Short mmCIF file of C-alpha atoms in Angstrom, two decimals:
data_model
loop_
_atom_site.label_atom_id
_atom_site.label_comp_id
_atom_site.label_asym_id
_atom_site.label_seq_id
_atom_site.Cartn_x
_atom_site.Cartn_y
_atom_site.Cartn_z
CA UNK A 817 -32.23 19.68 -43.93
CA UNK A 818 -29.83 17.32 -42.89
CA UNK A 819 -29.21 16.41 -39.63
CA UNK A 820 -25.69 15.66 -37.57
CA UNK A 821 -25.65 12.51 -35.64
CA UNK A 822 -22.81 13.16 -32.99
CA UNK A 823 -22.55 10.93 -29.82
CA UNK A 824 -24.31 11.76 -26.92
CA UNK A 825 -20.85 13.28 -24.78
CA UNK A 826 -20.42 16.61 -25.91
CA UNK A 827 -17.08 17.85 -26.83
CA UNK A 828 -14.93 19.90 -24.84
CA UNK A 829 -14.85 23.55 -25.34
CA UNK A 830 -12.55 25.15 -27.73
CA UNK A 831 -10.23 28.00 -26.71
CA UNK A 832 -11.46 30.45 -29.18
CA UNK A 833 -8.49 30.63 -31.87
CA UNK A 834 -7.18 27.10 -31.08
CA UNK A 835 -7.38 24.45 -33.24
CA UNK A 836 -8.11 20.63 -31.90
CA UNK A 837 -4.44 18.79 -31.85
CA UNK A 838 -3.72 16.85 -35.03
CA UNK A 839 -3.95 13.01 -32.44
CA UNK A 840 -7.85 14.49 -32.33
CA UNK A 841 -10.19 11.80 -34.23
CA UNK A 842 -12.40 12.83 -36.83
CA UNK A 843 -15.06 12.61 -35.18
CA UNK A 844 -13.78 14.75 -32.61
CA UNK A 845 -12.91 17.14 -34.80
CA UNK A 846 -16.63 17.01 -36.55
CA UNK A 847 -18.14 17.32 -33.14
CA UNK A 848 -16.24 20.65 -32.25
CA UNK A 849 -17.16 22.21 -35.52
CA UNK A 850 -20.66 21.71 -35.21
CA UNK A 851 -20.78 22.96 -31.92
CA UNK A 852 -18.66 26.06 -32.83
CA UNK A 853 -21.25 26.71 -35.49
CA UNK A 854 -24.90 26.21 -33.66
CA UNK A 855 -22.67 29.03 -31.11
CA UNK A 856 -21.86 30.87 -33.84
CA UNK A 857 -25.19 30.90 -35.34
CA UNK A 858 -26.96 31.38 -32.25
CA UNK A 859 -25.00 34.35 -31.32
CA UNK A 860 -25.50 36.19 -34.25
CA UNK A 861 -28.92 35.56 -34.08
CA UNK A 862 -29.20 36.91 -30.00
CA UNK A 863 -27.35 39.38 -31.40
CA UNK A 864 -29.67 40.60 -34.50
CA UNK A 865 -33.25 39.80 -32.73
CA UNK A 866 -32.67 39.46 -28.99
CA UNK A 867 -32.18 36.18 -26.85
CA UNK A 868 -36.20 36.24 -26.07
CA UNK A 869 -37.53 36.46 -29.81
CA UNK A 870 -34.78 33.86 -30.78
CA UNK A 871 -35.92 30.32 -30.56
CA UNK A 872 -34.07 27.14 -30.93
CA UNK A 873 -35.62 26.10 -34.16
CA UNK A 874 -34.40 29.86 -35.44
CA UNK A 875 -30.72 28.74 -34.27
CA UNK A 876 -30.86 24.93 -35.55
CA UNK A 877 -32.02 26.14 -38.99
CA UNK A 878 -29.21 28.75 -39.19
CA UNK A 879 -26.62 26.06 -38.39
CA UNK A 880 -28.23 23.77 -41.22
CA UNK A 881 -29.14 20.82 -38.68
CA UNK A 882 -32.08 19.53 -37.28
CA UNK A 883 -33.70 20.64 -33.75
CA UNK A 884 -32.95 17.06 -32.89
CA UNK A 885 -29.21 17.94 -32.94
CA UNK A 886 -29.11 21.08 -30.70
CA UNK A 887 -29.93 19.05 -28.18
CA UNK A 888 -27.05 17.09 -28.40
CA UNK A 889 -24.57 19.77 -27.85
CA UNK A 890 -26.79 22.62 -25.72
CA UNK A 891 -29.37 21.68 -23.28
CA UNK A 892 -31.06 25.32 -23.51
CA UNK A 893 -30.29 28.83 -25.40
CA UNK A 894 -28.83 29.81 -22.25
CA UNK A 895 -26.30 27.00 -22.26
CA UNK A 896 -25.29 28.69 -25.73
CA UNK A 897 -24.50 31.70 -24.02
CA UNK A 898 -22.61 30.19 -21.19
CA UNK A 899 -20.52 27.75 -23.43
CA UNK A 900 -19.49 31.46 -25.16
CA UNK A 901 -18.73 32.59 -21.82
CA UNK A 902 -16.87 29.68 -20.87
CA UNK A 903 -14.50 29.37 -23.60
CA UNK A 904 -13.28 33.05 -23.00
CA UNK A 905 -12.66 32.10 -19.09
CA UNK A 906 -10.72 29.01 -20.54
CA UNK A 907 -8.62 31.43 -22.77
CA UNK A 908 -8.07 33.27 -19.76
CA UNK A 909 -6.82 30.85 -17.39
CA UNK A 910 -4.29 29.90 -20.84
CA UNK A 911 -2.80 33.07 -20.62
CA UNK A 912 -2.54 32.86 -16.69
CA UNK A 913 -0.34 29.91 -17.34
CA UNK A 914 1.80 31.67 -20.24
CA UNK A 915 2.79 34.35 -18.57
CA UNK A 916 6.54 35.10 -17.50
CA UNK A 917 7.39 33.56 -14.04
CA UNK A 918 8.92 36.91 -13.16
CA UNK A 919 5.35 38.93 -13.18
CA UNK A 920 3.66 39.17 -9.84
CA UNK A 921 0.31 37.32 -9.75
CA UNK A 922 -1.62 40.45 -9.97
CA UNK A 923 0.53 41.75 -12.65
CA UNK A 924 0.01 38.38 -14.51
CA UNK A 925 -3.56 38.58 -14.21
CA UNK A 926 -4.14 41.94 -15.86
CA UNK A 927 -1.68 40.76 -18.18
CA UNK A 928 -3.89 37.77 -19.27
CA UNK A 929 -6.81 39.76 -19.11
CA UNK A 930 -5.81 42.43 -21.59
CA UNK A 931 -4.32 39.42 -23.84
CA UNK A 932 -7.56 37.25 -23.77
CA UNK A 933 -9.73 40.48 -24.45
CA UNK A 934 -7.52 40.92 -27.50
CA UNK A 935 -9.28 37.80 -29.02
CA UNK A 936 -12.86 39.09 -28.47
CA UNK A 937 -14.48 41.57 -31.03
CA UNK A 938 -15.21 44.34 -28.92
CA UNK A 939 -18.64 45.15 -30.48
CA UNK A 940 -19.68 41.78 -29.93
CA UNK A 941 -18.69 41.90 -26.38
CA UNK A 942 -20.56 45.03 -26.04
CA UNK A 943 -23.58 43.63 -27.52
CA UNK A 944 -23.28 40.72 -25.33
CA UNK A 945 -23.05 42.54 -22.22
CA UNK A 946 -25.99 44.43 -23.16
CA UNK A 947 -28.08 41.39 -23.77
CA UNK A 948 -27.07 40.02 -20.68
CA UNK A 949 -28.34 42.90 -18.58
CA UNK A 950 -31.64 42.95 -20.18
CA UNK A 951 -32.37 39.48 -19.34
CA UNK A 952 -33.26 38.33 -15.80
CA UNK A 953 -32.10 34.82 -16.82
CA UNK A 954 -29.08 35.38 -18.17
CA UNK A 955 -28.04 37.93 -15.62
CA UNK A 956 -28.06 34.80 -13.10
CA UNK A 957 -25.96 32.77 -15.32
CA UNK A 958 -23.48 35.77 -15.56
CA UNK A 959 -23.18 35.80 -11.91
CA UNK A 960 -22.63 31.83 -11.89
CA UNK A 961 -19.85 32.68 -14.48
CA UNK A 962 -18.00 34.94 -12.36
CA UNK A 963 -17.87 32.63 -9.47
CA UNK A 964 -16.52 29.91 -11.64
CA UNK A 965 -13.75 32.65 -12.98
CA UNK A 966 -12.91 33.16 -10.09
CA UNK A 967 -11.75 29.47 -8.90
CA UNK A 968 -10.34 28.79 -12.48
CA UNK A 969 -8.47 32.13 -11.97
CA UNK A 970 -7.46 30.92 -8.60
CA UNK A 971 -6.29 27.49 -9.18
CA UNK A 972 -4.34 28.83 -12.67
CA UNK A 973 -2.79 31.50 -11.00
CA UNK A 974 -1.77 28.32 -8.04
CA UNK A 975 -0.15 25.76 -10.53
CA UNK A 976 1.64 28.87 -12.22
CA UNK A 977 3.44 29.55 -8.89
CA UNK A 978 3.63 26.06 -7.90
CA UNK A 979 3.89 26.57 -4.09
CA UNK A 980 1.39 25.02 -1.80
CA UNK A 981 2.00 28.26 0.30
CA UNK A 982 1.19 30.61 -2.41
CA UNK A 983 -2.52 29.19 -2.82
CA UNK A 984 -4.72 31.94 -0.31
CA UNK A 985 -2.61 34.53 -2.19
CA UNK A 986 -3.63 32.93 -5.40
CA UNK A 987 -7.28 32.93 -3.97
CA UNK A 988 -7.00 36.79 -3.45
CA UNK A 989 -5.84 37.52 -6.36
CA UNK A 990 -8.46 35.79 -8.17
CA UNK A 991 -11.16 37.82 -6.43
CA UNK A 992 -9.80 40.96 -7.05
CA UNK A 993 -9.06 40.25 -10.58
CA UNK A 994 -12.82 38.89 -11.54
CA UNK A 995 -13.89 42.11 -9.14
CA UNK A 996 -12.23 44.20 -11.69
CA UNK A 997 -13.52 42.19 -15.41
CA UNK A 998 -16.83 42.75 -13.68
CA UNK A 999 -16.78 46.16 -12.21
CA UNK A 1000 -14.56 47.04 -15.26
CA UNK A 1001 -16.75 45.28 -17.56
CA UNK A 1002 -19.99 47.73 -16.33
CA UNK A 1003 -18.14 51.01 -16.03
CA UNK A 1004 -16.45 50.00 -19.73
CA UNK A 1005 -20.23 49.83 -21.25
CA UNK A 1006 -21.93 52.16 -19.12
CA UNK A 1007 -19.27 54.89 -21.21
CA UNK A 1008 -19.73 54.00 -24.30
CA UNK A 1009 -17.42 51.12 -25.01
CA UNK A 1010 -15.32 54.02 -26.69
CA UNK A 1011 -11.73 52.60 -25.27
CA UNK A 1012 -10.25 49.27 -26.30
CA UNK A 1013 -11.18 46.68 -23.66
CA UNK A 1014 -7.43 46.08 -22.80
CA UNK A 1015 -6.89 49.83 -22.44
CA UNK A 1016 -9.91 49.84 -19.84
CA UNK A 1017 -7.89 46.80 -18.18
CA UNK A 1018 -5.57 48.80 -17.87
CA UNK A 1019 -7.02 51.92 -16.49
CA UNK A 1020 -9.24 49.45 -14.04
CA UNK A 1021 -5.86 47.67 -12.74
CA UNK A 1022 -4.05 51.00 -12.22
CA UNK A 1023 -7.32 52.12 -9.71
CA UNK A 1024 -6.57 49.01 -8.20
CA UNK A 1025 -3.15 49.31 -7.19
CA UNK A 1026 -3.56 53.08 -6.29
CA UNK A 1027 -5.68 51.20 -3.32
CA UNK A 1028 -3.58 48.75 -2.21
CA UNK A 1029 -0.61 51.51 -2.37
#
């Protein structure tokens, strides 16, 4: 087995679907794709056995590289799942940015919601929200996650409006809107996962404003 020898910074994530720029060196560009593939790999493995039963060596030899090399893009299995996690919040905070300066925050927060959701395979997101509720360890990293959301959320939904006066509103907005991918999230697995996620966005956004009516 062959092993990678990338440097010892580890490349930043990539929005999943997004391709590194074309000015990106080569060795950039070799560094992403072997980190895209130990995630890849390891996934599929938490997903088949379980995040307990899976150990590193099980995910290095999947991704064709050497133990050696995990280590040089993931510091634990956990850091595999959060790097997945943190991708999706960084497509999220990309489609805060995109959307229409006419929307209202809130509306431009379930809009990039249901948008980013439309890049994750539901079953996987299912089966990744399971495996994070049967693990004690990962459960604390998925609380970590939400608080980071939350400020990323906060500080995209900021430079999208662009007014220094606009920033607690921002802030508020940002806390209701992770409230809702993580109250959402629960009540969208605890029935089933039988809707789209973006129609359960949808549903969860309309409860919302029924309150603050």
């Amino acid at each position: 087995m062959k092993a990678s020898k990338p440097s010892g910074k580890r490349p930043k994530p990539l929005i999943p679907g997004e391709k590194l720029p074309a000015s990106a060196g080569l060795r950039q560009r070799k560094q992403q794709a072997t980190r895209e593939r130990l995630k890849r790999a390891a996934m599929a493995l938490f997903l088949e056995r379980g995040f307990e039963t899976t150990t590193i060596d099980d995910i290095a030899d999947a991704a064709d590289m050497s133990r050696r090399s995990f280590f040089h893009y993931f510091a634990s299995k956990e850091d595999v799942v959060a790097a997945w996690q943190e991708d999706a919040a960084t497509a999220l905070v990309t489609e805060i940015l995109a959307r229409p300066a006419g929307e209202s925050m809130l509306t431009a927060a379930e809009n990039a919601i249901a948008a980013a959701l439309k890049r994750i395979d539901p079953a996987e997101a299912a089966a990744m929200s399971r495996l994070k509720r049967d693990n004690p360890a990962l459960q604390a990293r998925d609380q970590l996650k939400y608080e980071k959301l939350e400020r990323a959320l906060a500080d995209g939904l900021a430079q999208r409006s662009g007014r220094k006066s606009d920033r607690l509103k921002a802030r508020l907005v940002a806390m209701i809107a992770t409230g809702a991918m993580r109250v959402g999230g629960e009540s969208w697995l605890s029935e089933g996962s039988r809707d789209k996620p973006e129609a359960f966005v949808k549903r969860t956004f309309d409860a919302i404003r029924a309150i603050l009516a």
